[in-house]
Tab-separated table of C-alpha atoms and ligand atoms in Angstrom:
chain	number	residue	atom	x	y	z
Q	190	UNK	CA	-10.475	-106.417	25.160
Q	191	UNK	CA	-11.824	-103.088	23.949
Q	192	UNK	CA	-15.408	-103.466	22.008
Q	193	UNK	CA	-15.889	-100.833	19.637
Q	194	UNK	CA	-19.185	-98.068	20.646
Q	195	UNK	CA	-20.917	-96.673	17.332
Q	196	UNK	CA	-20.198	-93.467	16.762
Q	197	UNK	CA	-22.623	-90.702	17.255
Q	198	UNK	CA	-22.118	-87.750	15.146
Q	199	UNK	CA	-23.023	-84.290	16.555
Q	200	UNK	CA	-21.881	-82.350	13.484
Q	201	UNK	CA	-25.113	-81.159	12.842
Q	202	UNK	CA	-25.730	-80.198	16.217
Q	203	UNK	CA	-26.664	-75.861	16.321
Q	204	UNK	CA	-25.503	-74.996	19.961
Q	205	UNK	CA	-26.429	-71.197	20.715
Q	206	UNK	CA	-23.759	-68.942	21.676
Q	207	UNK	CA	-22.975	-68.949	25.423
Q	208	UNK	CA	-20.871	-67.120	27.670
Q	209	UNK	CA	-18.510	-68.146	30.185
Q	210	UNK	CA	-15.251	-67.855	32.910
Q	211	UNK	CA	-12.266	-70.712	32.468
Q	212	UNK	CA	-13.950	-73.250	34.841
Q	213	UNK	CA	-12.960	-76.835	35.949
Q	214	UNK	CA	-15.571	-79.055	34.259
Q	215	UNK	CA	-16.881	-76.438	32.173
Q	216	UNK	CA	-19.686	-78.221	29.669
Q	217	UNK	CA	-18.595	-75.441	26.752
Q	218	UNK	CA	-17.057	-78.324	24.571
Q	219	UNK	CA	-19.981	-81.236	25.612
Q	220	UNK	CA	-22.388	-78.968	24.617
Q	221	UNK	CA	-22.911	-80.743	20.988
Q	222	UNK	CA	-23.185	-84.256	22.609
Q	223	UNK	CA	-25.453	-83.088	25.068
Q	224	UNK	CA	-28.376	-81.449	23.515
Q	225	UNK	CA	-27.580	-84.289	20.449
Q	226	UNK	CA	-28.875	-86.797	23.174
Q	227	UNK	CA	-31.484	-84.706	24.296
Q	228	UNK	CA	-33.366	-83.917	21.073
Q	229	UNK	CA	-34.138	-87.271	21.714
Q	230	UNK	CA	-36.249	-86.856	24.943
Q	231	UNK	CA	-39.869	-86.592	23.247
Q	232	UNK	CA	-41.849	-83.136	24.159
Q	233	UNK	CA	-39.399	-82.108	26.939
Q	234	UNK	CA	-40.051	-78.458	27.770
Q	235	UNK	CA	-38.613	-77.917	31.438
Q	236	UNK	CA	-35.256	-77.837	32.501
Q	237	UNK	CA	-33.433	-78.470	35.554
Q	238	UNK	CA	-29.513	-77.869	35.290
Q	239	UNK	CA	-28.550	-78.861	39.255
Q	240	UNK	CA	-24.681	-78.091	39.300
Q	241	UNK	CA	-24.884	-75.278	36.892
Q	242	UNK	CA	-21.568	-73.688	37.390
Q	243	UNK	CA	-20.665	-71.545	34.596
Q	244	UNK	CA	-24.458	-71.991	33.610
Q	245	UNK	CA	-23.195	-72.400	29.924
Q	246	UNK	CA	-25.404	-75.525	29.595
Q	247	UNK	CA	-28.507	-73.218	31.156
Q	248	UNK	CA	-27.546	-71.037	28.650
Q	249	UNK	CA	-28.121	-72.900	25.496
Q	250	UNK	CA	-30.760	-74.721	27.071
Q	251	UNK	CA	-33.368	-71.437	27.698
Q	252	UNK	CA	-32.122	-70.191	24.282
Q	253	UNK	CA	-33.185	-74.278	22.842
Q	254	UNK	CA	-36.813	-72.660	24.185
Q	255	UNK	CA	-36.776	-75.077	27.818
Q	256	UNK	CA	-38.143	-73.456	31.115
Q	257	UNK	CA	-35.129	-73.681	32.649
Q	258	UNK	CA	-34.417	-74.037	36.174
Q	259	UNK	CA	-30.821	-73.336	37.472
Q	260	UNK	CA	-28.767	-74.381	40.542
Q	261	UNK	CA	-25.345	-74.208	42.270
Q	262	UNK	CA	-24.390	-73.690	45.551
Q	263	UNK	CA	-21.842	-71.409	44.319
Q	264	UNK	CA	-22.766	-67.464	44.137
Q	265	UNK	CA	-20.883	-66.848	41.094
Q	266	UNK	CA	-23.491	-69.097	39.345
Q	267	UNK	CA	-26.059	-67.732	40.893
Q	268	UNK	CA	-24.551	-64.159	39.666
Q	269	UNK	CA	-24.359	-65.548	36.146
Q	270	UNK	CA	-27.428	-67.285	36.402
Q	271	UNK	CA	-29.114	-63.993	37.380
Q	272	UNK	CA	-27.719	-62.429	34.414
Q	273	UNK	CA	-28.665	-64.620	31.175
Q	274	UNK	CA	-31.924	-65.769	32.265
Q	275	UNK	CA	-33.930	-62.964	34.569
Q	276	UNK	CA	-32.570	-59.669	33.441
Q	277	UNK	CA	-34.492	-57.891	30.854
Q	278	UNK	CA	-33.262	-54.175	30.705
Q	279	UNK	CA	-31.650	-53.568	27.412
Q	280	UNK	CA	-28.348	-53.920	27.059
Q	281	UNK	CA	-28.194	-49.352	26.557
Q	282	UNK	CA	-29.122	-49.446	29.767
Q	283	UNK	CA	-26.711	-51.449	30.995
Q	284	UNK	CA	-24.464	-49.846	28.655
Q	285	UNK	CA	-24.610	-46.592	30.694
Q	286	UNK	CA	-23.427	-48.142	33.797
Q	287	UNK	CA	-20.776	-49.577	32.668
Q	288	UNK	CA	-19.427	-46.903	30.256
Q	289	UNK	CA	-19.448	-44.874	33.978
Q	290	UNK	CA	-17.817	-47.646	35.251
Q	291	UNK	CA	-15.015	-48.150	32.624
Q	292	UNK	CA	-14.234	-44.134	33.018
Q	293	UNK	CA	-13.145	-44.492	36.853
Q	294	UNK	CA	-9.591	-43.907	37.755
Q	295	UNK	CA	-8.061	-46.366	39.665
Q	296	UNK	CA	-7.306	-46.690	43.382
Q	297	UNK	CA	-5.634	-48.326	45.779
Q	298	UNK	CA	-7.566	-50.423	47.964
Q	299	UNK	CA	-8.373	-54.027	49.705
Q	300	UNK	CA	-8.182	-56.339	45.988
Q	301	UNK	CA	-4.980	-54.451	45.209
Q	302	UNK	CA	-3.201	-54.846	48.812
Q	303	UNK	CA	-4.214	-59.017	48.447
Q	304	UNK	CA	-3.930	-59.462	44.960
Q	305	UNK	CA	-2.436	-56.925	42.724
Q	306	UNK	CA	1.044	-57.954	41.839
Q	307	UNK	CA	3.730	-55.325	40.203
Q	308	UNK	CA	5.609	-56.311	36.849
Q	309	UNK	CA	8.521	-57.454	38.382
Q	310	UNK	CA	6.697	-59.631	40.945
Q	311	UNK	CA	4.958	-62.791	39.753
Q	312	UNK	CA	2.961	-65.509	41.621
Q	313	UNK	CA	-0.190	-63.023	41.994
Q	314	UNK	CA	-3.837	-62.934	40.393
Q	315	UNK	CA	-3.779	-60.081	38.932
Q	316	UNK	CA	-1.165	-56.998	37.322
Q	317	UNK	CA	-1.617	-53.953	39.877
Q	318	UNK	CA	-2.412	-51.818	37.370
Q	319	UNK	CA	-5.650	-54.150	37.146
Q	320	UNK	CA	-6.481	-54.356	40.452
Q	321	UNK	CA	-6.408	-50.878	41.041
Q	322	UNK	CA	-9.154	-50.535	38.584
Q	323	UNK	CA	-10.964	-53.445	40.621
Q	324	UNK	CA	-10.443	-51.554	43.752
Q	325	UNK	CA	-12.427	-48.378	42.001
Q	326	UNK	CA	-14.884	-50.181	40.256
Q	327	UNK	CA	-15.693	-52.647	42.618
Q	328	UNK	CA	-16.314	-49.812	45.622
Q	329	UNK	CA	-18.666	-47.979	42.868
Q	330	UNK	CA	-20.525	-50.434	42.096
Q	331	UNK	CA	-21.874	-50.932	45.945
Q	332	UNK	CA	-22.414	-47.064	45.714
Q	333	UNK	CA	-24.306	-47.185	43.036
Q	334	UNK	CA	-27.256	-49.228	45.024
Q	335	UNK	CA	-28.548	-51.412	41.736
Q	336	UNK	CA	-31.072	-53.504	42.839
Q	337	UNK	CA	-30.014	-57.635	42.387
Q	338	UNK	CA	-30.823	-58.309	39.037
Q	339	UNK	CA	-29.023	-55.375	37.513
Q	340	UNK	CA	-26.204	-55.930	39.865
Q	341	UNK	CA	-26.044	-59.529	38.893
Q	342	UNK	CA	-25.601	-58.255	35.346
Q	343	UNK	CA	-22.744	-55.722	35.516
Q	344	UNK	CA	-20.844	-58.114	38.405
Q	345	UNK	CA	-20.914	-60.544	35.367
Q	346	UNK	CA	-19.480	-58.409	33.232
Q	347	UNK	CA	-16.615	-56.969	35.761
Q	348	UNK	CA	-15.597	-61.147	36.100
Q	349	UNK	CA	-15.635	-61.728	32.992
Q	350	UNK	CA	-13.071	-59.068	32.128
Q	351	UNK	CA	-10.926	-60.077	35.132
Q	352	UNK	CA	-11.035	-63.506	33.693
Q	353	UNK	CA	-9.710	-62.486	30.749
Q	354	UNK	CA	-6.426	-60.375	32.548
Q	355	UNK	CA	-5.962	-63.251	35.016
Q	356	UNK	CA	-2.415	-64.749	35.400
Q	357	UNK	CA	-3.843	-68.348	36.873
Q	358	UNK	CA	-3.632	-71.573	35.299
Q	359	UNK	CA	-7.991	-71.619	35.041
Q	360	UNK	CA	-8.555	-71.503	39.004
Q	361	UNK	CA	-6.997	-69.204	41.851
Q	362	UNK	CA	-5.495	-72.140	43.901
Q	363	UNK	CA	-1.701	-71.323	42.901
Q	364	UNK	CA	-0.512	-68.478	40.549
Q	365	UNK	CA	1.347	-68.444	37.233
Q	366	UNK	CA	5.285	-67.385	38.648
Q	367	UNK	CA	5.628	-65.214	35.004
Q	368	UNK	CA	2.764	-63.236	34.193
Q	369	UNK	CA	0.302	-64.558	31.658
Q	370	UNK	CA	0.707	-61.991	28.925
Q	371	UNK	CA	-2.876	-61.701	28.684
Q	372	UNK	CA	-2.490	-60.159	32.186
Q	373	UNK	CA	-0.963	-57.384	30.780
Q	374	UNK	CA	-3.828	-56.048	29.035
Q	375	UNK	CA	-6.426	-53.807	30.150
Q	376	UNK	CA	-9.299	-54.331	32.922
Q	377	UNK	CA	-12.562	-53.274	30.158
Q	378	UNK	CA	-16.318	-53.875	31.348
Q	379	UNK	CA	-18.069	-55.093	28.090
Q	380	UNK	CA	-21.863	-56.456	27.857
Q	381	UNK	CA	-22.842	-59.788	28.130
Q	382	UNK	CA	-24.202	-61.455	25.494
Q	383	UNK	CA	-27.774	-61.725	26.514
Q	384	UNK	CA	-29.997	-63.043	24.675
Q	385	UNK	CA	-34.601	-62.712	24.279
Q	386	UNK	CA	-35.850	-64.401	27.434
Q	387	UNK	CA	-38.917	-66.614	25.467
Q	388	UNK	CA	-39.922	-68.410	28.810
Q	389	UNK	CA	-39.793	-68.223	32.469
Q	390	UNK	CA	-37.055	-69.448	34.120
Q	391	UNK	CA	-35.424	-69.501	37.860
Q	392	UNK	CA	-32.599	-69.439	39.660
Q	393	UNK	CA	-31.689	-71.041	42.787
Q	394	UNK	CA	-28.352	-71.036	44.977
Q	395	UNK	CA	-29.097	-74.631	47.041
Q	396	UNK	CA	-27.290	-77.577	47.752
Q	397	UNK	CA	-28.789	-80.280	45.268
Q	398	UNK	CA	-30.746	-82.070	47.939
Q	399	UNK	CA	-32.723	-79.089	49.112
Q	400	UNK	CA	-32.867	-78.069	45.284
Q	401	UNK	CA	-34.567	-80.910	44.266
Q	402	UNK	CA	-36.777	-80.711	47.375
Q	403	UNK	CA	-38.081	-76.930	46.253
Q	404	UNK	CA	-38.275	-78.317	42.759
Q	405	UNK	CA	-41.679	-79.004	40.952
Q	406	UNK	CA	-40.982	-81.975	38.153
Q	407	UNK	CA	-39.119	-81.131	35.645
Q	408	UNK	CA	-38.846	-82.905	31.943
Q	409	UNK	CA	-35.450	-83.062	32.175
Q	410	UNK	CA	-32.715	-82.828	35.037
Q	411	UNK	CA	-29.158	-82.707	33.697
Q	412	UNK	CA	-26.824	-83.040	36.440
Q	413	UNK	CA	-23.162	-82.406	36.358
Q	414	UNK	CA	-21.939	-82.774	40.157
Q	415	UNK	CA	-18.113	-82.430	40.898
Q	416	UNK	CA	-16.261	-85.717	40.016
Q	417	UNK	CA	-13.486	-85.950	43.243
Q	418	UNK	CA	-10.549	-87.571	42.322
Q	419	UNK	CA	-9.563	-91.585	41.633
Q	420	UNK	CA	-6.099	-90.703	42.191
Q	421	UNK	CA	-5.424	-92.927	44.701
Q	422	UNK	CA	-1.891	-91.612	45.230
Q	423	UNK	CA	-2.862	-87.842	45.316
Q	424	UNK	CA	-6.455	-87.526	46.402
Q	425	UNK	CA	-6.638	-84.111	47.447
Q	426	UNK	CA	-5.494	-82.942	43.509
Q	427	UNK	CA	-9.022	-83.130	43.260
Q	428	UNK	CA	-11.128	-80.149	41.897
Q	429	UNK	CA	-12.489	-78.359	44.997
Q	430	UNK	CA	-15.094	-75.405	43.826
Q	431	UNK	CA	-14.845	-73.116	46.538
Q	432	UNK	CA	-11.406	-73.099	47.113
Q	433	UNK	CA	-10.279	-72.924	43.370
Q	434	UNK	CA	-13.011	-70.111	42.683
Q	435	UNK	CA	-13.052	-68.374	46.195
Q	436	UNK	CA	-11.722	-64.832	44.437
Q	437	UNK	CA	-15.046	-64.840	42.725
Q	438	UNK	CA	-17.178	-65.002	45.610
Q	439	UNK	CA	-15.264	-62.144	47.336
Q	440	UNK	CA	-15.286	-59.582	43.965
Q	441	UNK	CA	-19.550	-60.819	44.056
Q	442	UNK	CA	-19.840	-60.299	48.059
Q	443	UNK	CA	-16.702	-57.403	48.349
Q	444	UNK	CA	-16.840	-58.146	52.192
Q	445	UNK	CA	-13.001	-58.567	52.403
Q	446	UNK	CA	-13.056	-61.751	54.225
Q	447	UNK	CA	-10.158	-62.935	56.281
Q	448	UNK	CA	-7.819	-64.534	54.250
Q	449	UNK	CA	-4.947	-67.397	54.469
Q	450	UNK	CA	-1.536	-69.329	52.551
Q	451	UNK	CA	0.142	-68.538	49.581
Q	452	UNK	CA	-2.650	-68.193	47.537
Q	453	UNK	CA	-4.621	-65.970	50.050
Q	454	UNK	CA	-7.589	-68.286	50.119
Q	455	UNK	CA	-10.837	-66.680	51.681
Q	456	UNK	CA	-11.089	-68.479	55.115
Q	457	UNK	CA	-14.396	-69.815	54.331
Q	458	UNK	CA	-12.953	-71.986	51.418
Q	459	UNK	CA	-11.279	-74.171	53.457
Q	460	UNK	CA	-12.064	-78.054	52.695
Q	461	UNK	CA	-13.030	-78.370	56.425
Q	462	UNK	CA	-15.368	-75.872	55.963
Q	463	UNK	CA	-16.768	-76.076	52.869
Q	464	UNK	CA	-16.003	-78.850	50.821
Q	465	UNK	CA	-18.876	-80.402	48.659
Q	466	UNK	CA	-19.993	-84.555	49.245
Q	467	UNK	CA	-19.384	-85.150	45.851
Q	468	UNK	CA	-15.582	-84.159	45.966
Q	469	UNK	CA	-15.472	-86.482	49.084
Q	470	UNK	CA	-12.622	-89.211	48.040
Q	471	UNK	CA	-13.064	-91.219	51.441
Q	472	UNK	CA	-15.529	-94.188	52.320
Q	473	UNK	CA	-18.228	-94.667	54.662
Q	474	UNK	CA	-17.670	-97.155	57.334
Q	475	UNK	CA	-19.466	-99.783	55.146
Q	476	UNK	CA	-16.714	-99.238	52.916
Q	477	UNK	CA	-18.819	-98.118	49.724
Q	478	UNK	CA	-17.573	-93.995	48.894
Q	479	UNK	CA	-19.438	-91.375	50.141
Q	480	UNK	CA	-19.545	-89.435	46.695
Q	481	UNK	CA	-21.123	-92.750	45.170
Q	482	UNK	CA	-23.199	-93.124	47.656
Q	483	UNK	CA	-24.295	-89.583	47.421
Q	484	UNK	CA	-24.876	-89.642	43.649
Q	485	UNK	CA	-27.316	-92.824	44.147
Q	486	UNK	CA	-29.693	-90.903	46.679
Q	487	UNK	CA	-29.673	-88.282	44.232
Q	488	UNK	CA	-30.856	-90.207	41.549
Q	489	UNK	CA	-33.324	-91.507	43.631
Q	490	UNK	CA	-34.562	-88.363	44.982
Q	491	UNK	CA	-34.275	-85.782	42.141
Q	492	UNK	CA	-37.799	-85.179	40.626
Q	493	UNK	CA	-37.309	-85.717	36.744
Q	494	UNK	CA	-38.655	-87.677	33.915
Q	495	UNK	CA	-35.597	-87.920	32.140
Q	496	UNK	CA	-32.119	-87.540	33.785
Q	497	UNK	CA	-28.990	-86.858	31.737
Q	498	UNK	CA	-25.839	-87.448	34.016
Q	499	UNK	CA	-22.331	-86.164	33.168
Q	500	UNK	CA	-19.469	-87.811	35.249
Q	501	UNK	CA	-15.548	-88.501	33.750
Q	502	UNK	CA	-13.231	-90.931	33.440
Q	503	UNK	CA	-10.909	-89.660	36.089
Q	504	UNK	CA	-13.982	-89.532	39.007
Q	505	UNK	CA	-14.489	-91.412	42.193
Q	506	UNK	CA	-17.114	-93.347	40.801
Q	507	UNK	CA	-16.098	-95.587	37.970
Q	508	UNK	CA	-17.907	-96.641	34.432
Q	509	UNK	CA	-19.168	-99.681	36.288
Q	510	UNK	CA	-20.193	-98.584	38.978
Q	511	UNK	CA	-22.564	-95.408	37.613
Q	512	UNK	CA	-23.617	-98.357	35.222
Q	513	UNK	CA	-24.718	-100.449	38.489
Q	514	UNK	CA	-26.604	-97.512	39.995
Q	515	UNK	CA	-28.641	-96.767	37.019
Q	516	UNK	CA	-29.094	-100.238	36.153
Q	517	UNK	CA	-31.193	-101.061	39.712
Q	518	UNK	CA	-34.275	-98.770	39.045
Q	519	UNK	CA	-35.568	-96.784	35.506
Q	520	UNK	CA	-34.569	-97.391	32.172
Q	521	UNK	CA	-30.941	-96.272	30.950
Q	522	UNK	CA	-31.330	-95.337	27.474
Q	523	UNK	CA	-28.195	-94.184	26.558
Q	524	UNK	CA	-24.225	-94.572	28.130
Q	525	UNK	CA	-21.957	-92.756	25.853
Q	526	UNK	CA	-17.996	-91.943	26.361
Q	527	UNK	CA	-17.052	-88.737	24.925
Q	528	UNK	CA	-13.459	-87.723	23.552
Q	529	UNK	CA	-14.031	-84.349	23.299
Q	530	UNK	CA	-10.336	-83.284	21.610
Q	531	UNK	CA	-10.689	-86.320	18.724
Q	532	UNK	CA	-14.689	-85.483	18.079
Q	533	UNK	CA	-15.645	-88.770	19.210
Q	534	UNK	CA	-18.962	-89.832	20.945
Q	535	UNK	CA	-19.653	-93.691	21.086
Q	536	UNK	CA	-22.541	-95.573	22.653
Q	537	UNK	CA	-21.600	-97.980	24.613
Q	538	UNK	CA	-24.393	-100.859	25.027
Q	539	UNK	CA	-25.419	-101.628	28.489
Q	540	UNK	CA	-22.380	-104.052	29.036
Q	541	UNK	CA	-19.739	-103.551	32.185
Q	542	UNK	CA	-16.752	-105.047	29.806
Q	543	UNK	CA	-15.580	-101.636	28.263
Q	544	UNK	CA	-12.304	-101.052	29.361
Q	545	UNK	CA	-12.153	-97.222	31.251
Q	546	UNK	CA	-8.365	-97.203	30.477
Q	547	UNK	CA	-9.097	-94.203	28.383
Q	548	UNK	CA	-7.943	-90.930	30.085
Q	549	UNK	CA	-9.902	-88.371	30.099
Q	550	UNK	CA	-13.665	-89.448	28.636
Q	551	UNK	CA	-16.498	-87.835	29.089
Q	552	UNK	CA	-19.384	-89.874	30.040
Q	553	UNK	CA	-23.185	-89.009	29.335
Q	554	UNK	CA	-25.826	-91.300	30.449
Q	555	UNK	CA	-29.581	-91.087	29.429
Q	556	UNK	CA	-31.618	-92.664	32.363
Q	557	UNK	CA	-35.678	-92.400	32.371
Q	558	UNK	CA	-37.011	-92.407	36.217
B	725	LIG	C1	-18.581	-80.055	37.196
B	725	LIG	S1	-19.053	-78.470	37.816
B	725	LIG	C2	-20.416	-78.036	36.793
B	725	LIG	C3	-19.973	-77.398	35.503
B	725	LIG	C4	-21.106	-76.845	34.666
B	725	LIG	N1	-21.972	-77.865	34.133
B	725	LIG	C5	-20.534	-75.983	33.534
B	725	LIG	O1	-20.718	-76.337	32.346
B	725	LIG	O2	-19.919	-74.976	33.835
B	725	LIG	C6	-19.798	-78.870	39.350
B	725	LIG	C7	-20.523	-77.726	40.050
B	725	LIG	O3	-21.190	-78.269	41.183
B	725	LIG	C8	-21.272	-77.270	42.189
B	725	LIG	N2	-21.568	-78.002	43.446
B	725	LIG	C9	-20.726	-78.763	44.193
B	725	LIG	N3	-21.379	-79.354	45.202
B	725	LIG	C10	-22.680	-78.972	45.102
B	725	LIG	C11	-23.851	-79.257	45.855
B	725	LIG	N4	-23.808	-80.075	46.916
B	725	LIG	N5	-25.016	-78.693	45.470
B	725	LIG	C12	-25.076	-77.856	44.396
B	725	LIG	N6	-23.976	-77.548	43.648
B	725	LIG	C13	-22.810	-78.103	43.980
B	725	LIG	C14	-19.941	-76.563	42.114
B	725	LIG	O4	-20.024	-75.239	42.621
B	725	LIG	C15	-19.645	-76.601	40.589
B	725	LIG	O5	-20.018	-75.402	39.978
């Protein structure tokens, strides 16, 4: 039997403006429920987001006035990361560069051999005419000998604008087989929308346990890790990071990596070679999973006052069993299930008997170390 949650409404919840790429797990629509639940963590002023990835909830939270810390092992967060929350020129500056950059004529080079696709040929990332702009912009942009931070800030600009000519379904596993018509339209550098740095922040590129070794204690960690997959039938549909977002990490590094199968993967996205603990779907020989497993030592290590945990309905770890982990040290104060497209946030009180049948929650769980 289903118990009814009471309903938190987050209609009067300001979010700030953030930017962002098409992302598996993105926070963009969460963001209302989760700074709803954290305007209820008393005089919180740091902020650790550990599995940033879009950094969309780093975003909002330096622009909420939090120090905020930010992590992913990925380098297009750290890119992003780099861009909203240590880069100070004004945006004229920037302007420049990219103006410059926007005037270059395209050429043929490595992106458009691997990627560029011509109008009568689908299954490919990208419309030639866009990579050949890639090609030229990409090549300049090396040339031009920026030092990090400013590179950081026009490389976020270039993937934004490829993410909005893309022809992929949101990741660059498999390619649409008729072009997107969005992928018809122009390659155009435009400026991110930074906004006034009020506080120091930081950015780190670590795995989350040598993260939360550098970090000093924060007031608040919100962690977001990658959910695997409870498909039993079909594990390996599972979101995997590095191989859905591996053309990212090639525009950031340009070191035109070896590549292999139909989707011309980078070589160093392979699962066997890169595959994060958290999308792990198998179990340990004492036959508990090793993403649970992981997720536990990570609540016990991570050095935070308050924790806010995101995880969904369609994870390897179920309702229960997050409940069970948080349950056995700290105080929970809040497990809510989100329903994101019907506007729906209940509470549900500290009780293993709600039914997960529900596709597709999002769950948000308040937990005080
Ligand atoms: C669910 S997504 C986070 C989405 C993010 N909150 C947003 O709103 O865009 C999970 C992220 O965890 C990162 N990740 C996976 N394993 C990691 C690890 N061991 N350490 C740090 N980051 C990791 C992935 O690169 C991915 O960006």
């Amino acid at each position: 039997m289903r118990k009814q949650g009471s309903l938190i409404n987050t209609s009067h919840v300001a979010v700030p403006p953030t930017q962002g790429i098409k992302y598996a797990g993105s926070k963009l629509q969460l963001l209302p429920y989760i700074f709803r639940i954290l305007a209820q963590v008393p005089d919180a002023k740091t902020f650790f987001d550990g599995f940033a990835g879009t950094t969309r909830v780093s975003q909002a939270a330096a622009q909420l006035g939090f120090a905020t810390t930010c992590n992913d092992s990925a380098v297009w967060s750290k890119v992003f990361a780099t861009c909203y929350l240590l880069s100070e020129q004004p945006d004229a500056y920037y302007q420049e560069i990219l103006d410059h950059l926007n005037s270059l004529r395209g050429r043929h080079g490595w992106f458009t051999e691997h990627y560029g696709g011509k109008p009568l040929e689908g299954k490919k990332p990208f419309q030639i005419h866009n990579t050949l702009k890639l090609d030229a912009i990409r090549e300049e942009i090396d040339r031009l000998h920026l030092n990090d931070i400013d590179t950081a800030v026009i490389l976020t600009s270039l993937i934004l604008a490829l993410d909005r000519v893309d022809n992929s379904l949101g990741h660059f596993a498999s390619y649409l087989a008729q072009w997107a018509p969005r992928s018809y339209n122009s390659l155009d550098l435009a400026m991110p929308q930074r906004f006034p740095l009020r506080k120091r922040h930081r950015v780190l590129q670590l795995d989350i346990f040598e993260a939360i070794q550098q970090m000093e204690g924060h007031d608040i960690a919100y962690l977001d890790p990658p959910y695997g997959s409870n498909n039993e039938k079909m594990p390996p549909s599972r979101v995997r990071y590095a191989s859905y977002y591996h053309l990212w990490k090639t525009v950031i590094l340009n070191d035109k990596p070896a590549l292999f199968g139909k989707a011309q993967r980078r070589e160093d996205s392979r699962d066997t070679v890169t595959a994060s603990i958290f999308e792990e779907f198998r179990k340990a020989p004492d036959g508990s999973f090793y993403a649970l497993k992981a997720l536990a030592r990570l609540l016990k290590e991570v050095k935070a006052h308050y924790v806010l945990l995101s995880y969904s309905s369609g994870g390897r770890a179920t309702w229960e069993s997050l409940l069970d982990i948080l349950h056995t040290q700290g105080k929970l104060h809040h497990a809510v299930q989100v329903d994101y497209k019907k506007n729906v946030m209940a509470t549900m009180r500290w009780t293993h008997a709600w039914a997960s049948d529900q596709k597709n929650l999002e769950y948000l769980f308040l937990w005080e170390k």
